[in-house]
Short mmCIF file of C-alpha atoms in Angstrom, two decimals:
data_model
loop_
_atom_site.label_atom_id
_atom_site.label_comp_id
_atom_site.label_asym_id
_atom_site.label_seq_id
_atom_site.Cartn_x
_atom_site.Cartn_y
_atom_site.Cartn_z
CA MET A 1 0.00 0.00 0.00
CA SER A 2 1.34 3.43 -0.96
CA LEU A 3 1.81 6.25 1.55
CA SER A 4 -0.99 8.30 -0.04
CA GLN A 5 -3.40 5.35 0.21
CA SER A 6 -2.47 4.87 3.86
CA LEU A 7 -3.11 8.55 4.60
CA GLN A 8 -6.45 8.37 2.81
CA GLN A 9 -7.52 5.40 4.90
CA LYS A 10 -6.54 7.18 8.12
CA LEU A 11 -8.51 10.22 7.01
CA LEU A 12 -11.61 8.16 6.19
CA GLN A 13 -11.45 6.53 9.64
CA LYS A 14 -11.84 9.98 11.23
CA LEU A 15 -14.88 10.94 9.13
CA SER A 16 -18.51 10.27 9.96
CA PRO A 17 -20.52 8.01 7.60
CA GLN A 18 -22.25 11.11 6.25
CA GLN A 19 -18.91 12.81 5.51
CA ILE A 20 -17.60 9.66 3.82
CA GLN A 21 -20.64 9.52 1.54
CA LEU A 22 -20.23 13.20 0.71
CA MET A 23 -16.57 12.62 -0.20
CA LYS A 24 -17.60 9.77 -2.48
CA LEU A 25 -20.28 11.90 -4.15
CA LEU A 26 -17.79 14.71 -4.69
CA GLN A 27 -15.65 12.39 -6.77
CA VAL A 28 -18.53 11.50 -9.10
CA PRO A 29 -18.31 13.54 -12.33
CA THR A 30 -21.44 15.21 -13.64
CA ALA A 31 -21.52 12.70 -16.52
CA ASN A 32 -21.87 9.82 -14.03
CA LEU A 33 -24.10 11.45 -11.42
CA GLU A 34 -27.27 10.41 -13.25
CA GLU A 35 -26.29 6.74 -12.91
CA ARG A 36 -25.55 7.19 -9.20
CA ILE A 37 -28.97 8.78 -8.64
CA LYS A 38 -30.62 6.03 -10.66
CA GLU A 39 -29.07 3.43 -8.35
CA GLU A 40 -30.45 5.24 -5.31
CA LEU A 41 -33.91 5.48 -6.90
CA GLU A 42 -33.91 1.73 -7.54
CA GLU A 43 -32.84 0.93 -3.97
CA ASN A 44 -35.20 3.33 -2.21
CA PRO A 45 -38.85 3.47 -3.37
CA ALA A 46 -39.49 6.45 -1.06
CA LEU A 47 -37.26 8.57 -3.30
CA GLU A 48 -38.58 9.72 -6.67
CA VAL A 49 -38.02 12.19 -9.47
CA SER A 50 -40.40 15.12 -9.46
CA GLU A 51 -42.55 15.19 -12.59
CA ASP A 52 -45.44 17.55 -13.33
CA GLY A 53 -48.74 15.98 -12.40
CA HIS A 54 -47.27 12.58 -11.64
CA ASP A 55 -46.52 11.00 -8.29
CA GLU A 56 -44.71 7.70 -8.22
CA TYR A 57 -46.74 5.42 -5.96
CA ASP A 58 -45.70 2.01 -4.71
CA ASP A 59 -49.03 0.16 -4.87
CA ASN A 60 -47.49 -3.16 -3.92
CA LEU A 61 -46.18 -1.84 -0.65
CA LYS A 62 -49.48 -0.12 0.11
CA ASP A 63 -51.32 -3.39 -0.44
CA GLU A 64 -48.96 -5.12 1.97
CA PHE A 65 -49.55 -2.37 4.51
CA GLU A 66 -53.34 -2.56 4.27
CA SER A 67 -53.87 -6.30 3.93
CA GLY A 68 -51.32 -7.52 6.45
CA ASP A 69 -50.79 -10.76 4.52
CA GLU A 70 -47.02 -10.71 5.05
CA GLU A 71 -44.73 -9.65 7.83
CA PHE A 72 -42.30 -6.73 7.51
CA GLU A 73 -38.95 -7.25 9.11
CA ALA A 74 -38.24 -4.18 11.22
CA GLU A 75 -35.18 -3.35 13.24
CA GLY A 76 -37.01 -1.30 15.89
CA SER A 77 -38.08 -2.34 19.36
CA ALA A 78 -41.64 -2.33 20.73
CA ASP A 79 -40.95 1.06 22.33
CA GLU A 80 -40.15 2.49 18.93
CA TYR A 81 -43.51 1.32 17.60
CA ASP A 82 -45.40 2.89 20.49
CA ASN A 83 -43.51 6.21 20.44
CA LEU A 84 -43.39 6.94 16.73
CA ASP A 85 -43.50 10.69 16.00
CA LEU A 86 -44.74 10.92 12.42
CA SER A 87 -45.59 14.60 12.29
CA GLU A 88 -42.50 15.55 10.28
CA TYR A 89 -43.31 12.87 7.71
CA ILE A 90 -46.82 14.08 6.91
CA ASN A 91 -46.20 17.84 6.80
CA GLU A 92 -46.56 19.45 3.41
CA GLY A 93 -43.81 21.46 1.78
CA ASP A 94 -41.01 18.94 2.18
CA ASP A 95 -40.45 18.90 -1.56
CA GLU A 96 -38.21 21.94 -1.20
CA VAL A 97 -35.34 19.67 -0.18
CA GLY A 98 -34.90 18.89 -3.87
CA ASP A 99 -34.20 22.52 -4.77
CA TYR A 100 -30.54 22.09 -5.61
CA LYS A 101 -30.61 22.64 -9.35
CA LEU A 102 -28.25 25.55 -9.73
CA ARG A 103 -28.05 26.08 -13.48
CA ASP A 104 -28.56 29.68 -14.52
CA GLU A 105 -31.53 29.91 -16.90
CA ASN A 106 -30.01 33.05 -18.47
CA TYR A 107 -27.71 30.79 -20.46
CA PRO A 108 -29.90 28.16 -22.13
CA GLU A 109 -27.19 27.52 -24.72
CA ALA A 110 -25.08 25.91 -22.01
CA ASP A 111 -27.70 23.24 -21.36
CA GLU A 112 -26.57 20.30 -23.45
CA GLY A 113 -29.59 18.17 -22.58
CA LYS A 114 -29.88 15.21 -20.27
CA VAL A 115 -28.79 12.54 -22.75
CA ILE A 116 -25.12 11.65 -23.10
CA PRO A 117 -24.27 10.59 -26.66
CA ILE A 118 -23.20 6.98 -27.17
CA ARG A 119 -21.30 5.95 -30.25
CA VAL A 120 -22.69 3.12 -32.35
CA GLU A 121 -19.88 1.65 -34.38
CA THR A 122 -17.97 -1.50 -35.26
CA SER A 123 -15.14 -2.23 -32.87
CA PHE A 124 -11.56 -2.70 -34.01
CA HIS A 125 -11.55 -6.46 -33.43
CA GLU A 126 -14.97 -6.88 -35.04
CA MET A 127 -13.61 -5.17 -38.14
CA LEU A 128 -10.68 -7.61 -38.25
CA LEU A 129 -13.00 -10.59 -37.79
CA ASP A 130 -15.18 -9.32 -40.64
CA GLN A 131 -12.13 -9.34 -42.92
CA LEU A 132 -11.18 -12.76 -41.62
CA GLY A 133 -14.64 -14.03 -42.59
CA MET A 134 -13.88 -13.24 -46.23
CA MET A 135 -10.86 -15.58 -46.28
CA ASP A 136 -11.22 -19.13 -47.60
CA LEU A 137 -9.89 -21.13 -44.64
CA ASP A 138 -10.51 -24.61 -43.27
CA GLU A 139 -11.61 -24.99 -39.64
CA ARG A 140 -8.08 -25.48 -38.28
CA ALA A 141 -6.67 -22.46 -40.08
CA ARG A 142 -9.64 -20.33 -39.03
CA LYS A 143 -9.10 -21.18 -35.35
CA MET A 144 -5.46 -20.24 -35.76
CA ALA A 145 -6.35 -16.93 -37.41
CA GLU A 146 -9.00 -16.11 -34.79
CA GLN A 147 -6.48 -16.76 -32.01
CA ILE A 148 -4.00 -14.38 -33.63
CA VAL A 149 -6.62 -11.67 -34.19
CA GLY A 150 -7.76 -12.03 -30.58
CA SER A 151 -4.17 -11.51 -29.43
CA ILE A 152 -3.80 -8.17 -31.25
CA ASP A 153 -3.77 -5.19 -28.87
CA ASP A 154 -6.10 -2.23 -29.27
CA ASP A 155 -3.37 -0.15 -30.93
CA GLY A 156 -2.98 -2.80 -33.66
CA TYR A 157 0.19 -4.55 -32.48
CA LEU A 158 0.73 -8.27 -31.90
CA ARG A 159 2.93 -8.46 -28.82
CA ARG A 160 2.62 -12.14 -27.94
CA GLU A 161 5.48 -14.46 -28.82
CA LEU A 162 4.92 -17.19 -31.40
CA SER A 163 5.52 -19.83 -28.75
CA SER A 164 2.82 -18.30 -26.51
CA ILE A 165 0.33 -18.26 -29.38
CA ALA A 166 1.16 -21.91 -30.11
CA ASP A 167 0.51 -22.77 -26.44
CA ASP A 168 -2.80 -20.88 -26.51
CA LEU A 169 -3.90 -22.80 -29.60
CA ALA A 170 -2.99 -26.14 -28.04
CA PHE A 171 -4.67 -25.55 -24.67
CA ARG A 172 -7.66 -23.44 -25.69
CA GLN A 173 -8.45 -24.54 -29.25
CA ASN A 174 -7.01 -28.06 -29.22
CA VAL A 175 -5.01 -27.12 -32.32
CA VAL A 176 -1.36 -28.11 -32.65
CA ALA A 177 0.43 -25.58 -34.86
CA SER A 178 4.10 -24.93 -35.50
CA GLU A 179 5.63 -21.46 -35.22
CA ILE A 180 6.25 -21.53 -39.00
CA GLU A 181 2.50 -22.02 -39.60
CA ILE A 182 1.63 -19.26 -37.15
CA GLU A 183 4.12 -16.89 -38.79
CA ALA A 184 2.60 -17.63 -42.21
CA MET A 185 -0.88 -16.82 -40.88
CA ILE A 186 0.42 -13.59 -39.33
CA LYS A 187 1.72 -12.55 -42.77
CA LYS A 188 -1.78 -13.04 -44.19
CA ILE A 189 -3.42 -11.01 -41.41
CA GLN A 190 -0.87 -8.23 -41.96
CA GLN A 191 -2.55 -7.69 -45.32
CA PHE A 192 -5.75 -6.63 -43.55
CA ASP A 193 -6.82 -3.02 -43.22
CA PRO A 194 -5.74 -0.69 -41.79
CA PRO A 195 -2.18 -1.00 -43.14
CA GLY A 196 0.40 -1.86 -40.49
CA ILE A 197 -1.91 -4.12 -38.52
CA CYS A 198 -0.55 -7.16 -36.62
CA ALA A 199 3.03 -5.82 -36.57
CA ARG A 200 5.32 -6.95 -33.76
CA ASN A 201 7.06 -3.57 -33.36
CA LEU A 202 7.09 -0.02 -34.72
CA LYS A 203 9.69 -0.78 -37.38
CA GLU A 204 7.65 -3.64 -38.84
CA CYS A 205 4.47 -1.54 -38.65
CA LEU A 206 5.97 1.30 -40.70
CA ILE A 207 7.55 -1.09 -43.21
CA LEU A 208 4.17 -2.80 -43.75
CA GLN A 209 2.58 0.56 -44.52
CA LEU A 210 5.34 1.60 -46.91
CA ASN A 211 5.13 -1.71 -48.77
CA ARG A 212 1.47 -0.93 -49.50
CA ARG A 213 2.52 2.37 -51.09
CA LEU A 214 5.47 1.31 -53.23
CA LYS A 215 3.62 2.22 -56.42
CA GLU A 216 3.55 5.87 -55.33
CA GLY A 217 7.11 6.54 -56.47
CA LYS A 218 10.82 6.73 -55.71
CA GLU A 219 10.38 8.67 -52.47
CA VAL A 220 8.45 5.79 -50.91
CA GLU A 221 11.13 3.32 -52.04
CA LEU A 222 13.81 5.47 -50.36
CA ALA A 223 11.72 5.73 -47.20
CA LEU A 224 11.42 1.93 -47.15
CA GLN A 225 15.20 1.57 -47.43
CA VAL A 226 15.67 4.00 -44.54
CA MET A 227 13.26 2.02 -42.36
CA GLU A 228 14.84 -1.33 -43.23
CA LYS A 229 18.51 -0.29 -42.91
CA TYR A 230 18.64 2.85 -40.74
CA PHE A 231 15.64 2.68 -38.43
CA ASP A 232 17.64 3.39 -35.23
CA GLU A 233 19.50 6.26 -36.86
CA PHE A 234 16.23 7.75 -38.06
CA THR A 235 14.56 7.60 -34.63
CA LYS A 236 17.61 9.29 -33.09
CA LYS A 237 17.72 11.85 -35.94
CA HIS A 238 21.24 10.96 -36.99
CA TYR A 239 20.43 12.16 -40.48
CA GLU A 240 24.07 12.59 -41.56
CA LYS A 241 24.64 8.82 -41.27
CA ILE A 242 21.54 8.12 -43.35
CA GLN A 243 22.63 10.57 -46.05
CA ARG A 244 26.10 9.08 -46.24
CA GLY A 245 24.82 5.49 -46.24
CA LEU A 246 22.25 5.99 -49.01
CA ASN A 247 23.95 8.91 -50.76
CA LEU A 248 20.93 11.18 -50.32
CA SER A 249 20.77 14.90 -50.94
CA ASP A 250 19.11 17.25 -48.47
CA ASP A 251 16.01 17.44 -50.67
CA GLN A 252 15.78 13.66 -50.94
CA LEU A 253 16.11 13.28 -47.17
CA LYS A 254 13.37 15.86 -46.62
CA ALA A 255 11.13 13.94 -49.03
CA VAL A 256 11.85 10.69 -47.17
CA ILE A 257 11.03 12.26 -43.81
CA THR A 258 7.78 13.64 -45.24
CA GLN A 259 6.76 10.16 -46.38
CA ILE A 260 7.56 8.57 -43.04
CA ILE A 261 5.75 11.11 -40.87
CA LYS A 262 2.59 10.45 -42.89
CA LEU A 263 2.52 6.89 -41.53
CA ASN A 264 0.39 5.81 -38.58
CA PRO A 265 2.42 4.45 -35.63
CA LYS A 266 -0.77 3.05 -34.05
CA PRO A 267 -2.90 1.62 -36.86
CA GLY A 268 -5.59 0.35 -34.50
CA GLY A 269 -5.67 3.47 -32.36
CA ASN A 270 -8.44 5.34 -34.16
CA ILE A 271 -10.90 2.52 -34.63
CA GLY A 272 -13.95 1.29 -32.77
CA SER A 273 -13.50 0.13 -29.20
CA VAL A 274 -10.58 2.45 -28.52
CA ASN A 275 -12.74 5.42 -29.43
CA LYS A 276 -15.47 4.17 -27.12
CA ALA A 277 -13.01 4.42 -24.26
CA GLU A 278 -12.55 8.09 -24.94
CA SER A 279 -14.48 10.12 -22.41
CA TYR A 280 -16.93 12.78 -23.46
CA VAL A 281 -16.04 15.67 -21.18
CA VAL A 282 -19.21 17.03 -19.61
CA PRO A 283 -18.32 20.31 -17.85
CA ASP A 284 -19.28 20.54 -14.20
CA PHE A 285 -19.15 24.35 -14.29
CA PHE A 286 -19.69 27.15 -16.81
CA ILE A 287 -18.00 30.55 -16.52
CA PHE A 288 -19.31 33.42 -18.63
CA ASN A 289 -17.79 36.87 -19.12
CA ASN A 290 -20.73 39.27 -18.91
CA ALA A 291 -19.30 42.68 -19.86
CA GLY A 292 -16.20 42.16 -17.74
CA LYS A 293 -18.03 40.48 -14.85
CA LEU A 294 -17.52 36.76 -14.39
CA GLU A 295 -20.62 34.66 -13.80
CA LEU A 296 -20.42 31.08 -12.56
CA THR A 297 -23.10 28.42 -13.00
CA LEU A 298 -23.13 24.79 -11.96
CA ASN A 299 -24.14 22.12 -14.44
CA SER A 300 -26.80 19.96 -12.81
CA LYS A 301 -28.11 18.31 -15.97
CA ASN A 302 -27.66 14.80 -14.59
CA ALA A 303 -29.21 15.61 -11.22
CA PRO A 304 -33.01 15.48 -11.54
CA ASP A 305 -35.31 17.19 -9.02
CA LEU A 306 -35.65 14.66 -6.24
CA ARG A 307 -38.42 14.48 -3.65
CA ILE A 308 -40.03 12.19 -1.12
CA SER A 309 -42.72 9.95 -2.61
CA GLU A 310 -46.23 11.30 -1.96
CA GLY A 311 -47.43 7.69 -1.90
CA TYR A 312 -45.26 6.92 1.11
CA ARG A 313 -46.34 10.12 2.85
CA ASP A 314 -49.99 9.23 2.22
CA MET A 315 -49.49 5.80 3.79
CA ILE A 316 -48.22 7.43 6.96
CA LYS A 317 -51.21 9.81 6.94
CA ASP A 318 -53.55 6.82 6.65
CA TYR A 319 -51.79 5.18 9.59
CA GLU A 320 -52.19 8.31 11.73
CA LYS A 321 -55.91 8.51 10.94
CA GLY A 322 -56.58 4.83 11.62
CA ALA A 323 -57.98 3.77 14.97
CA LYS A 324 -56.70 0.20 14.92
CA LYS A 325 -52.92 -0.01 14.95
CA ASP A 326 -51.68 -3.56 15.29
CA LYS A 327 -48.07 -4.70 15.35
CA ARG A 328 -47.97 -5.46 11.62
CA GLN A 329 -49.03 -1.93 10.74
CA LYS A 330 -46.51 -0.46 13.17
CA GLU A 331 -43.72 -2.52 11.62
CA ALA A 332 -44.77 -1.36 8.17
CA VAL A 333 -44.85 2.31 9.12
CA LEU A 334 -41.44 1.99 10.76
CA PHE A 335 -40.13 0.53 7.52
CA ILE A 336 -41.63 3.47 5.61
CA LYS A 337 -40.10 5.92 8.08
CA GLN A 338 -36.66 4.41 7.55
CA LYS A 339 -36.99 4.69 3.77
CA ILE A 340 -38.10 8.32 4.00
CA ASP A 341 -35.19 9.11 6.32
CA SER A 342 -32.81 7.53 3.82
CA ALA A 343 -34.33 9.51 0.94
CA LYS A 344 -34.08 12.80 2.84
CA TRP A 345 -30.49 12.00 3.73
CA PHE A 346 -29.58 11.32 0.09
CA ILE A 347 -31.24 14.53 -1.11
CA ASP A 348 -29.30 16.43 1.55
CA MET A 349 -26.06 14.81 0.34
CA ILE A 350 -26.80 15.95 -3.21
CA LYS A 351 -27.42 19.48 -1.94
CA GLN A 352 -24.17 19.47 0.04
CA ARG A 353 -22.32 18.19 -3.02
CA GLN A 354 -23.64 21.04 -5.13
CA GLN A 355 -22.84 23.64 -2.48
CA THR A 356 -19.31 22.31 -2.02
CA LEU A 357 -18.68 22.32 -5.76
CA ILE A 358 -19.99 25.84 -6.33
CA GLY A 359 -18.11 27.19 -3.31
CA THR A 360 -14.81 25.64 -4.42
CA MET A 361 -15.16 26.80 -8.03
CA GLN A 362 -16.18 30.29 -6.93
CA SER A 363 -12.97 30.59 -4.90
CA ILE A 364 -10.84 29.32 -7.80
CA MET A 365 -12.55 31.76 -10.17
CA ASN A 366 -11.94 34.69 -7.82
CA TYR A 367 -8.31 33.67 -7.28
CA GLN A 368 -7.59 33.29 -11.01
CA GLU A 369 -9.93 36.06 -12.18
CA GLU A 370 -7.46 37.55 -14.66
CA PHE A 371 -7.08 34.25 -16.49
CA PHE A 372 -10.84 33.72 -16.80
CA LEU A 373 -11.13 37.23 -18.23
CA THR A 374 -8.25 36.99 -20.71
CA GLY A 375 -7.44 33.30 -21.27
CA ASP A 376 -3.72 34.14 -20.98
CA GLU A 377 -1.94 31.33 -19.14
CA THR A 378 0.89 33.66 -18.10
CA THR A 379 -1.60 35.52 -15.87
CA LEU A 380 -2.21 32.43 -13.71
CA LYS A 381 -1.18 33.02 -10.10
CA PRO A 382 0.63 30.45 -7.96
CA MET A 383 -2.16 28.53 -6.22
CA ILE A 384 -2.08 25.39 -4.09
CA LEU A 385 -4.84 23.33 -2.49
CA LYS A 386 -4.23 24.99 0.87
CA ASP A 387 -5.07 28.42 -0.58
CA ILE A 388 -8.54 27.30 -1.71
CA ALA A 389 -9.10 25.27 1.47
CA GLU A 390 -8.49 28.39 3.55
CA MET A 391 -10.82 30.50 1.37
CA THR A 392 -13.65 27.96 1.50
CA GLY A 393 -13.14 26.58 4.98
CA LEU A 394 -13.02 23.08 3.52
CA ASP A 395 -10.51 20.34 4.20
CA ILE A 396 -7.59 20.09 1.74
CA SER A 397 -8.62 16.53 0.87
CA THR A 398 -12.09 17.78 -0.09
CA VAL A 399 -10.64 20.46 -2.37
CA SER A 400 -8.34 17.83 -3.88
CA ARG A 401 -11.28 15.56 -4.75
CA VAL A 402 -13.08 18.41 -6.46
CA ALA A 403 -9.98 19.57 -8.36
CA ASN A 404 -9.00 16.13 -9.64
CA SER A 405 -12.30 15.04 -11.14
CA LYS A 406 -14.12 18.17 -12.31
CA PHE A 407 -14.06 20.35 -15.45
CA VAL A 408 -14.97 23.97 -16.11
CA GLN A 409 -16.03 25.33 -19.49
CA THR A 410 -14.88 28.85 -20.37
CA GLU A 411 -14.91 30.90 -23.56
CA PHE A 412 -11.26 29.86 -24.02
CA GLY A 413 -11.83 26.12 -23.68
CA THR A 414 -12.66 23.41 -21.15
CA TYR A 415 -10.15 22.80 -18.35
CA ARG A 416 -9.73 20.30 -15.56
CA LEU A 417 -9.74 22.18 -12.26
CA LYS A 418 -6.30 20.92 -11.27
CA PHE A 419 -4.97 22.87 -14.29
CA PHE A 420 -5.27 26.04 -12.22
CA PHE A 421 -3.10 24.75 -9.36
CA SER A 422 0.66 25.28 -9.49
CA GLU A 423 3.64 25.96 -7.26
CA SER A 424 5.42 29.31 -7.17
CA LEU A 425 8.79 30.46 -8.51
CA SER A 426 10.67 33.63 -7.54
CA THR A 427 11.80 36.27 -10.02
CA ASP A 428 14.79 38.59 -9.69
CA SER A 429 12.49 41.22 -8.20
CA GLY A 430 11.30 38.77 -5.54
CA GLU A 431 7.85 38.38 -7.10
CA GLU A 432 6.15 35.00 -6.78
CA VAL A 433 5.00 33.67 -10.16
CA SER A 434 3.23 30.46 -11.14
CA THR A 435 5.33 27.61 -12.47
CA ARG A 436 2.63 27.27 -15.15
CA GLU A 437 3.58 30.75 -16.34
CA VAL A 438 7.20 29.63 -16.63
CA LYS A 439 6.16 26.50 -18.53
CA LYS A 440 4.11 28.57 -20.94
CA ILE A 441 7.07 30.84 -21.67
CA LEU A 442 9.34 27.80 -22.04
CA SER A 443 6.87 26.27 -24.49
CA ASN A 444 6.76 29.54 -26.48
CA LEU A 445 10.56 29.67 -26.65
CA ILE A 446 10.76 26.13 -28.02
CA GLU A 447 7.92 26.74 -30.45
CA ALA A 448 9.70 29.82 -31.85
CA GLU A 449 13.18 28.26 -32.07
CA ASP A 450 15.01 27.54 -35.31
CA LYS A 451 14.23 23.85 -35.81
CA ARG A 452 17.46 23.39 -37.75
CA LYS A 453 19.34 24.49 -34.62
CA PRO A 454 17.03 23.81 -31.66
CA LEU A 455 17.80 25.35 -28.28
CA SER A 456 19.57 23.23 -25.69
CA ASP A 457 18.40 23.14 -22.06
CA GLU A 458 21.38 25.36 -21.15
CA GLN A 459 20.36 27.95 -23.73
CA LEU A 460 16.73 27.82 -22.57
CA THR A 461 17.88 28.32 -18.97
CA ASP A 462 19.91 31.40 -19.95
CA MET A 463 16.96 32.87 -21.86
CA LEU A 464 14.59 32.38 -18.93
CA GLN A 465 17.09 33.89 -16.53
CA GLU A 466 17.42 36.90 -18.84
CA LYS A 467 13.65 37.32 -18.48
CA GLY A 468 14.11 37.45 -14.70
CA TYR A 469 13.18 33.90 -13.72
CA ASN A 470 15.51 32.28 -11.19
CA ILE A 471 15.60 28.76 -12.54
CA ALA A 472 18.18 25.97 -12.75
CA ARG A 473 18.96 23.91 -15.84
CA ARG A 474 17.66 20.69 -14.22
CA THR A 475 14.36 22.48 -13.49
CA VAL A 476 14.11 23.55 -17.14
CA ALA A 477 14.70 19.93 -18.16
CA LYS A 478 11.98 18.77 -15.75
CA TYR A 479 9.46 21.32 -17.05
CA ARG A 480 10.32 20.42 -20.67
CA GLU A 481 9.64 16.74 -19.93
CA GLN A 482 6.34 17.63 -18.22
CA LEU A 483 5.39 19.47 -21.41
CA ASN A 484 6.21 16.29 -23.39
CA LEU A 485 8.88 18.13 -25.37
CA PRO A 486 11.95 16.09 -26.45
CA VAL A 487 15.58 17.14 -26.06
CA ALA A 488 17.10 19.52 -28.62
CA ARG A 489 18.60 16.77 -30.81
CA LEU A 490 15.21 15.09 -31.27
CA ARG A 491 13.52 18.41 -32.10
CA LYS A 492 15.89 19.02 -34.98
CA GLN A 493 14.36 19.34 -38.44
CA LEU A 494 15.95 19.85 -41.84
#
C-alpha cells in the first residue's frame, strides 16, 4: 500500500458516515451522477423524481400495509412502535429539499440536454474478424487466425510471442500448430486493413505501410530503405549517417522524412473500441464573461429534481388517521419511516455536493480572475490546495477531490480544475509567479526556435534567466519533460 493510500484510509477513519458519503459523491463527475442517482432510486422506493402531475406510488407496498398478509422485518423495538413521531413525515412542503438545481436559466445555450451521446460503431476487433470471414480457410486455419486476431492489442500490435500463441492454440483450441504455420498466418493477417496491422514492433508496422505504397514513387522506395537499414539512426535523428549510407541529398532526405511522418504508428488506435473508451467531457461548471463580470453556474443536468414519494407520505397519513394499529401496521410504518429518512439524507447529500462544488469553483474563479477574463496562461497566479481550502473553509482533501475530477467550461476552452493549481517560482524582483507561467514561456521559446538548430536546455535556462526567472537547468529539463517536449537533438528538423 502506498503512503498516499495509507493517509487516505486514516482520514476516512476519522470521518462520519455522512462525511464519507459526501466525499464519495464529490468524486462522481457530472456525466456519471445520473447513474448514481438512478441506483439510489432503484434501492429506495421512497425517493422519486419530481414530474409535473405525476406521483410515483408504490401500490405493492401499500397493499402489503393494508392487507397484512405478510410480515415486515423491522429493526425497531416495541418502544419504537409505540412512540413513533410521524408529524414531520406528513407535513406538506417537504419537496423543497430537492431545490438544488443551480443552473442559470439566463444561459440556455449551455444546457446540453440530459442525454449523453453513445457511439454506435464496429469495434476494431470486429472489423478484423469481418475481414477474416472473407478468407477461404478450413476450420483449423480459421481457429489459428482467430487466435492471432484475438491476441492483437487495441493499438494494432501483436505483442505475444509465437511460442505463446502456439501454447494458446494447443490448450484453448485443441489445435497443434508450428511457429512456422503461425508466422505464415500472421503474414496473411498483416494484409488486412488498416495497413500496419498485426506488426510486432514499430519498425515492422511502418515497413508494412510503406510496402502498400510502393507504387507511389521513388520517395516511398527510399523511405522503405531508410526504415529497413537505418531505423535506429532515423529515430535518433542521426540524419548525416543516413545521407552518407544511401547517398541522399538534403532534398531527398526531406522527401523521405515527409513520407515517413505520414505513416500511422498506431494503426488500430483510431478505430472502434478504442474510441469508445474516450471520455466525453461534460463540464461541471460554466464561466461566462458578462461585460467584464464573471458569472459562474453549476451544471446539474444529470441531477433530476428529487423528492419524497407522496405515496409513502400518504401511507403514513392513513396510519395516523386509523384507529386500529396492530403490530404489523406499526412494523410497516417503521419501515416506511426508515426509507423516507434515507431519501431525505440522500437529497441532503446531493445538496451538500452542489454547495461544495460551487463554493470551491467560486474561490478558484476569484483567485484566477485575470485568467478567466483573458485566457492568458501567463496571468495564472501560484495557487495550491491549501489556498482554496483556507478560502472555502473546507478540508484540503475535499478540495483535492473536487480539483482532480471536475471540469470547467470557459470561452477559451474546457479545463480540468487541477490545471489552475501550481507551485510558485521567484523572479529577480522577488515576485512569486506560477510555475505554469514559466512552462508557458518555455513552451513559447521552443515553439519559436530555429528547428534546424534547436535550443539546448542550457540555452533555454539562460533565456529564462534573462527574463528574470531564477531557474536551474535541471528544473528547465523537468518542465520540458512535463510538457512532453523532447531534447534539442530530437527536435531538430531539416
